[in-house]
Short mmCIF file of C-alpha atoms in Angstrom, two decimals:
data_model
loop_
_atom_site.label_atom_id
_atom_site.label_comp_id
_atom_site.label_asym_id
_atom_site.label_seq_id
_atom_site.Cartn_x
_atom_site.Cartn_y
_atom_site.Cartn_z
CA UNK A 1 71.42 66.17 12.13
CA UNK A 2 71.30 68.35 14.71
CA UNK A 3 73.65 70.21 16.50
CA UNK A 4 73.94 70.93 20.41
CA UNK A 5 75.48 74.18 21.00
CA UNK A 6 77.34 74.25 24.39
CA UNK A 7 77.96 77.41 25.96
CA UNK A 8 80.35 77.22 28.93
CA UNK A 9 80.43 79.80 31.29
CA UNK A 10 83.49 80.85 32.58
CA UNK A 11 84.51 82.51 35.82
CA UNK A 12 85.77 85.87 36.03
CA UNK A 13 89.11 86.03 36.54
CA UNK A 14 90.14 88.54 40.20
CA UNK A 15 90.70 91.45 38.29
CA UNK A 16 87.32 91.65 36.46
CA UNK A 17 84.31 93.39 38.01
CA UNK A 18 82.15 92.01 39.67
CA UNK A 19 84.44 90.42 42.07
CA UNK A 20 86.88 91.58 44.94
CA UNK A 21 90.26 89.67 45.82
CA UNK A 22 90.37 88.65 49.44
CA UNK A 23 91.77 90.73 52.09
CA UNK A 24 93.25 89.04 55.62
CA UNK A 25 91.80 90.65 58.55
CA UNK A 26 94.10 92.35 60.65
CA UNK A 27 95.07 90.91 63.74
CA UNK A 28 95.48 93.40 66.89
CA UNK A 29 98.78 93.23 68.79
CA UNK A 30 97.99 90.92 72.28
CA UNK A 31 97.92 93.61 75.32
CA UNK A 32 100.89 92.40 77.62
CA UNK A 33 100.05 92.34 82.02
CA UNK A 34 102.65 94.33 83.75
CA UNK A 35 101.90 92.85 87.68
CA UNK A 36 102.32 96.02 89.64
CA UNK A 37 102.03 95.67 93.88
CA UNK A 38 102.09 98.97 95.63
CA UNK A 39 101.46 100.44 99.06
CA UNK A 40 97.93 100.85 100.06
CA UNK A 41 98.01 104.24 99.80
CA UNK A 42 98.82 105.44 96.72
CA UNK A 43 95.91 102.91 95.55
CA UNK A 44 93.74 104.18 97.87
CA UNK A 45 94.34 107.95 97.06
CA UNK A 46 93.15 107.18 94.20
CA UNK A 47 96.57 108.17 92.32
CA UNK A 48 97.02 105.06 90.28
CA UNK A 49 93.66 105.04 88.72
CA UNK A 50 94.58 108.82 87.44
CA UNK A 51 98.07 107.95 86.25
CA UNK A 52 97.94 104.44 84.74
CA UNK A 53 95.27 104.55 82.01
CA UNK A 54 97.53 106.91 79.91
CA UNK A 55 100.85 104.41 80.15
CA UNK A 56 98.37 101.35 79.64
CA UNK A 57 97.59 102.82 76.31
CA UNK A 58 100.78 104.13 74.76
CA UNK A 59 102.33 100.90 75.92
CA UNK A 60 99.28 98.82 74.90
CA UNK A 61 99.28 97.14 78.25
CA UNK A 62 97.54 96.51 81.16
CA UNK A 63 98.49 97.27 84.64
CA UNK A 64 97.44 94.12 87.21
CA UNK A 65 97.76 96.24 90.66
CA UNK A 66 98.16 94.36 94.06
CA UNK A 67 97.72 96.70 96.73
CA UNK A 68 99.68 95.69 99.79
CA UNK A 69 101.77 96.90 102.74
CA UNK A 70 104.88 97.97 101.66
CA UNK A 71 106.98 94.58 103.36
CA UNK A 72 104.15 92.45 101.54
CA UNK A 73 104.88 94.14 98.75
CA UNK A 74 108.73 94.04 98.51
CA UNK A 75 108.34 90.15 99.21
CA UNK A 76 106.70 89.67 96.13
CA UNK A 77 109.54 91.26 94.51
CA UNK A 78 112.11 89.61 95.75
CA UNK A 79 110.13 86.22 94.80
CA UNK A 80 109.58 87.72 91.10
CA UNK A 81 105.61 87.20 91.32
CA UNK A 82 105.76 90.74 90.36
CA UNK A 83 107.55 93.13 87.93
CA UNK A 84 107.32 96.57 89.69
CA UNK A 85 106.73 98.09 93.01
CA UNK A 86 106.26 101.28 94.31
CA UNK A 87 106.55 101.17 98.43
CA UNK A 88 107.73 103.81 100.79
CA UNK A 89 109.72 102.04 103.19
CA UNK A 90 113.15 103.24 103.07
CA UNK A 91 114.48 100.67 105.42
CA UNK A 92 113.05 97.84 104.00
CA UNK A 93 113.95 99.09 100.33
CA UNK A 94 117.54 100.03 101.44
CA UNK A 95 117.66 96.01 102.43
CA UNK A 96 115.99 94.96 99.49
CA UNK A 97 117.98 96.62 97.02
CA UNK A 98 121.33 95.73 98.89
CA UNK A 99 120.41 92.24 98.03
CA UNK A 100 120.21 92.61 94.58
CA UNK A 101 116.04 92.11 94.03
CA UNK A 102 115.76 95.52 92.89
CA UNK A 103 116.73 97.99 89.83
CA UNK A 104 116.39 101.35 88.82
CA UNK A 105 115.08 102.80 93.10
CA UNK A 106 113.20 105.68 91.69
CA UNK A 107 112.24 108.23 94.60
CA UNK A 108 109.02 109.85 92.47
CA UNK A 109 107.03 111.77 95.34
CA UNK A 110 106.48 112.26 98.88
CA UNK A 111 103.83 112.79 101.55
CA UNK A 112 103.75 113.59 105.03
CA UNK A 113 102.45 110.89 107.81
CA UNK A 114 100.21 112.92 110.25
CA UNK A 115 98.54 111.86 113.74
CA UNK A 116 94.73 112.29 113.49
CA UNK A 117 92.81 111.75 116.66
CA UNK A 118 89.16 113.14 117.57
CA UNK A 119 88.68 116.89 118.11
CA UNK A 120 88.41 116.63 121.59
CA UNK A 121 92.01 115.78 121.69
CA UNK A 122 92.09 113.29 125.08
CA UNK A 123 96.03 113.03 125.07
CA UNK A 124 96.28 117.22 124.24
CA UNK A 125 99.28 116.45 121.57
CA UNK A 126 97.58 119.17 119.33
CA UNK A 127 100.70 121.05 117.46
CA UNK A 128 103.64 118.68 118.76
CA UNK A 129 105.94 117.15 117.05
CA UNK A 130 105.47 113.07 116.72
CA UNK A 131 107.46 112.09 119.32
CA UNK A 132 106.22 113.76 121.97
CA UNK A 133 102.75 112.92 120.71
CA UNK A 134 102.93 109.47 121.27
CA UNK A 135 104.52 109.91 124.56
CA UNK A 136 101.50 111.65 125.77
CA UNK A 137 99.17 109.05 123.98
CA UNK A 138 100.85 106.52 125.90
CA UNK A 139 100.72 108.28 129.39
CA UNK A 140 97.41 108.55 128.68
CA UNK A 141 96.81 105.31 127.96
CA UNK A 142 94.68 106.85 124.81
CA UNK A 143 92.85 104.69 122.36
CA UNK A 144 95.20 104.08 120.05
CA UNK A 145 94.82 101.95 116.32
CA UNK A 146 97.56 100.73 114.51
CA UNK A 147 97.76 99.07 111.29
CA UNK A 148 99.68 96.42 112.72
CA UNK A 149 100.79 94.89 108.86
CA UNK A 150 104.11 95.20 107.59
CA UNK A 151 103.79 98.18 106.00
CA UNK A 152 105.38 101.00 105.38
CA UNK A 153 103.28 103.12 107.71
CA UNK A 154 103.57 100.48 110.53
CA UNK A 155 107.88 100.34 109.95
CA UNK A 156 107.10 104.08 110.90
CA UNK A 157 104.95 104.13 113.79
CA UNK A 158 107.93 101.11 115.43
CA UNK A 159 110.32 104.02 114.17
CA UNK A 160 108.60 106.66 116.22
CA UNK A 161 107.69 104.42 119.07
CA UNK A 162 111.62 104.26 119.49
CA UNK A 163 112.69 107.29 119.64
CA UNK A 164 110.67 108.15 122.56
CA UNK A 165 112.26 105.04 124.67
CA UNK A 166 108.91 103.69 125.04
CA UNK A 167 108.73 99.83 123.88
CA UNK A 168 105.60 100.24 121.40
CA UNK A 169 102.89 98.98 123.05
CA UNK A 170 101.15 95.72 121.61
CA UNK A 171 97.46 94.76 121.85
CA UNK A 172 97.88 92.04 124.08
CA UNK A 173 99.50 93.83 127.09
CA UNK A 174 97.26 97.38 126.61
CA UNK A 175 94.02 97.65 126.06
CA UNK A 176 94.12 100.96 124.95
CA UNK A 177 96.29 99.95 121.71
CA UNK A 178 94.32 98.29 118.84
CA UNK A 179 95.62 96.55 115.83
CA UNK A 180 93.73 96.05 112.44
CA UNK A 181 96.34 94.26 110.33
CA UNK A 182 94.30 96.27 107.48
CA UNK A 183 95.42 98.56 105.33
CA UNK A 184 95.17 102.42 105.68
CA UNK A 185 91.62 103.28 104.56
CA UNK A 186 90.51 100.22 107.07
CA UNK A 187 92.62 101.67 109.97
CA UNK A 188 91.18 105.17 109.45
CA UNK A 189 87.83 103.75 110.31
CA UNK A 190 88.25 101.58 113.22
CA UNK A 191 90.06 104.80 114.49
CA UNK A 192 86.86 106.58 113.89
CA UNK A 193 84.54 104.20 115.28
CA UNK A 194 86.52 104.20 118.20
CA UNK A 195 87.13 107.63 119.07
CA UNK A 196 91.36 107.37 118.69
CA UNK A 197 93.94 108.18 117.26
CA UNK A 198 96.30 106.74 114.47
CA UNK A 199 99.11 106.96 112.58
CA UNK A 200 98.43 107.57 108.41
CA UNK A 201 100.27 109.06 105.31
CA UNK A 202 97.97 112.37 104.88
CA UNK A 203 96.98 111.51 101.19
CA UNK A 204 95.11 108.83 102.21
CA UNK A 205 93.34 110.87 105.40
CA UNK A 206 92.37 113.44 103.12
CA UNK A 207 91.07 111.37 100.61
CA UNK A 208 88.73 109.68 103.42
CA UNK A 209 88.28 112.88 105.53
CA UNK A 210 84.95 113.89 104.17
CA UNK A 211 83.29 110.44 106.16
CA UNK A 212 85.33 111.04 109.33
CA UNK A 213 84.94 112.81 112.18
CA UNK A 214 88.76 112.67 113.25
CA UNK A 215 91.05 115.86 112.62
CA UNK A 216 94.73 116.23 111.73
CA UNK A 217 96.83 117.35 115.58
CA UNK A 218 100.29 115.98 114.56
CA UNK A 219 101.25 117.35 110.98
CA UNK A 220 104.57 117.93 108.85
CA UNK A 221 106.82 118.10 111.56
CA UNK A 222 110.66 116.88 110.45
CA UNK A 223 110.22 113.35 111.41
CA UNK A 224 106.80 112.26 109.62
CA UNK A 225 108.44 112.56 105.47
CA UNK A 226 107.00 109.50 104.03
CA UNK A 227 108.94 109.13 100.29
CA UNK A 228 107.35 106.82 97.78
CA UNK A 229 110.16 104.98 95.48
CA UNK A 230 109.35 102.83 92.22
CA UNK A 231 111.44 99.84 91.81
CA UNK A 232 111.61 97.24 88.83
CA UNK A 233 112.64 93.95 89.98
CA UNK A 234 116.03 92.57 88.83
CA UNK A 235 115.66 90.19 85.69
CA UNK A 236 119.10 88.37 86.10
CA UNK A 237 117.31 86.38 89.42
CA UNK A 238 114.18 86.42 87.38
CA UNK A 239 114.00 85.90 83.37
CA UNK A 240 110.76 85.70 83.50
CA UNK A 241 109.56 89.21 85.01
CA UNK A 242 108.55 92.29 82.44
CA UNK A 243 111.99 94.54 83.13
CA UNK A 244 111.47 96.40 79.55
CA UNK A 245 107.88 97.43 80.82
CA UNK A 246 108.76 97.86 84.59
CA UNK A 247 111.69 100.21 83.35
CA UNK A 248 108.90 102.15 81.12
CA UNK A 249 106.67 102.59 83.85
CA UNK A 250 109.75 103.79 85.99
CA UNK A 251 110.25 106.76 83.15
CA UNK A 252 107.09 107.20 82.65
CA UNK A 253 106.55 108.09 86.64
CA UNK A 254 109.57 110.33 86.40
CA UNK A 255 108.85 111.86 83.08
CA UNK A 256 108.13 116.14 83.60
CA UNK A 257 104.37 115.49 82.29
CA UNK A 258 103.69 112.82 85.00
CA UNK A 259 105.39 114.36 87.57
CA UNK A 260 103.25 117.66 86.90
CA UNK A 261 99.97 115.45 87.42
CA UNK A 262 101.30 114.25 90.37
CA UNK A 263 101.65 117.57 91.96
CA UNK A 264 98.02 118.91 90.64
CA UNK A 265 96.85 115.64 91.77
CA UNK A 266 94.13 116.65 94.74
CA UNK A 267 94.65 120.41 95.25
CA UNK A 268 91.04 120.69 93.49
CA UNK A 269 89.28 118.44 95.72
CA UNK A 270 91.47 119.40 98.67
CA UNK A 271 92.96 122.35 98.49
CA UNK A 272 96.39 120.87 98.71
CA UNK A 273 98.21 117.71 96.32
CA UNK A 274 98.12 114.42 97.80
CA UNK A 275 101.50 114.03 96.58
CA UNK A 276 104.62 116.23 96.54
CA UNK A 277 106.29 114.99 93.15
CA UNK A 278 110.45 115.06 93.48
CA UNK A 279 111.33 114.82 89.92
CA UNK A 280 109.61 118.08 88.46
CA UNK A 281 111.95 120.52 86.25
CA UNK A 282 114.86 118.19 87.43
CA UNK A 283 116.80 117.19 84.20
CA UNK A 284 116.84 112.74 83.70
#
């Protein structure tokens, strides 16, 4: 008779060699959207780009930035289709916040609104004050070319055009005064193109100033601060907005480090920052 000899393999068990136990991949945290709108300007300028990358990765988000007039801006706040705001329109913010849309009005930095105009100076407001300037603009009947929005450059130009006693001027009645309903960067070159002169904050003019041919004649007289204020919007009228983000990014713009980039921010390329930071060496 003959026998069959079976041989039966077996399988090694995990912990023999030859065969390694199976390891879960791991699974990177989901980057969160923090919906940022902001004045034109500090977009522009370039500022945002040189300050949000660092947040975006300590925080593992990323910043979605609408660039707006300042009223367009605060509108979206107060509907909660965005979590954070930085504007510089005091008015407007002093209305906003006094109906509750806004928490934690952080004033981070300021800039100065200048006239620009071409060299040859038509009006002759070289070296006055604002006021005066655009009283001689308007007895000149100047080209002039506002930005016509609701931003926080045009609530100062109205501002300005008031305290002379002069009604501002619109675009229907005066051919002289122009109105882009752009933002800054836009308004700056239709200024250009057309010889005239225009209201803007000076970061963005200097940021632009290489590809223009208009000069600074009104500058940093008392009455042209512009202040730039971050603002989270209030999470009680919306549960849905990113307050614990919006209040980090509200730190982080007022933390020492920031606020020290802010200030070197443009004095390479210009000889001057863009932006005055108003937190640095001031205790939180």
């Amino acid at each position: 008779m003959i026998s069959i000899l079976v041989v039966v393999l077996l399988v090694p068990l995990s912990g023999c060699t030859g065969t390694s136990p199976s390891v879960s991949p791991t699974v990177a945290p989901e980057v969160q959207t923090l919906r940022l709108a902001t004045t034109t300007s500090v977009q522009d300028t370039g500022l945002l780009a040189y300050l949000l990358p660092e947040f975006e990765k300590e925080n593992n988000v990323k910043v979605q930035v609408i660039a707006k007039g300042s009223g367009e801006a605060l509108k979206l706040g107060e509907t909660g289709d965005v979590d954070v705001l930085i504007v510089h329109s005091p008015a407007a913010e002093d209305a906003f916040m006094a109906a509750g849309h806004g928490w934690n009005r952080t004033q981070i930095a300021h800039n100065y609104f200048v006239i620009v105009g071409p060299a040859s100076d038509p009006a002759s407001i070289k070296g006055l004050n604002a006021t005066e300037a655009f009283k001689k603009i308007y007895a000149a009947n100047a080209t002039f070319v506002s930005r016509g929005d609701n931003s926080g450059t045009a609530s100062k130009e109205k501002d300005l055009w008031n305290k002379t006693g002069i009604k501002q001027p619109d675009n229907k009645t005066y051919a002289w005064y122009k109105s882009t309903g752009a933002g800054m960067a836009d308004t700056l070159r239709m200024a250009d193109q057309l010889q005239g002169y225009t209201l803007s904050d000076k970061g963005t003019y200097l940021k632009f100033q290489k590809d223009l041919s208009l000069v600074i004649l009104a500058d940093n007289s008392t009455d042209m601060l512009n202040k730039y204020d971050v603002i989270a919007v209030n999470q009680t009228q919306h549960p849905y907005v990113k307050y614990d983000l919006a209040k980090k990014l509200v730190d982080y713009l007022a933390s020492q480090p920031v606020q020290q980039k802010i200030g070197e921010y443009g004095v390479k390329d210009y000889g001057v920052p863009l932006f005055y930071p108003d937190l640095l060496n001031k205790s939180s």
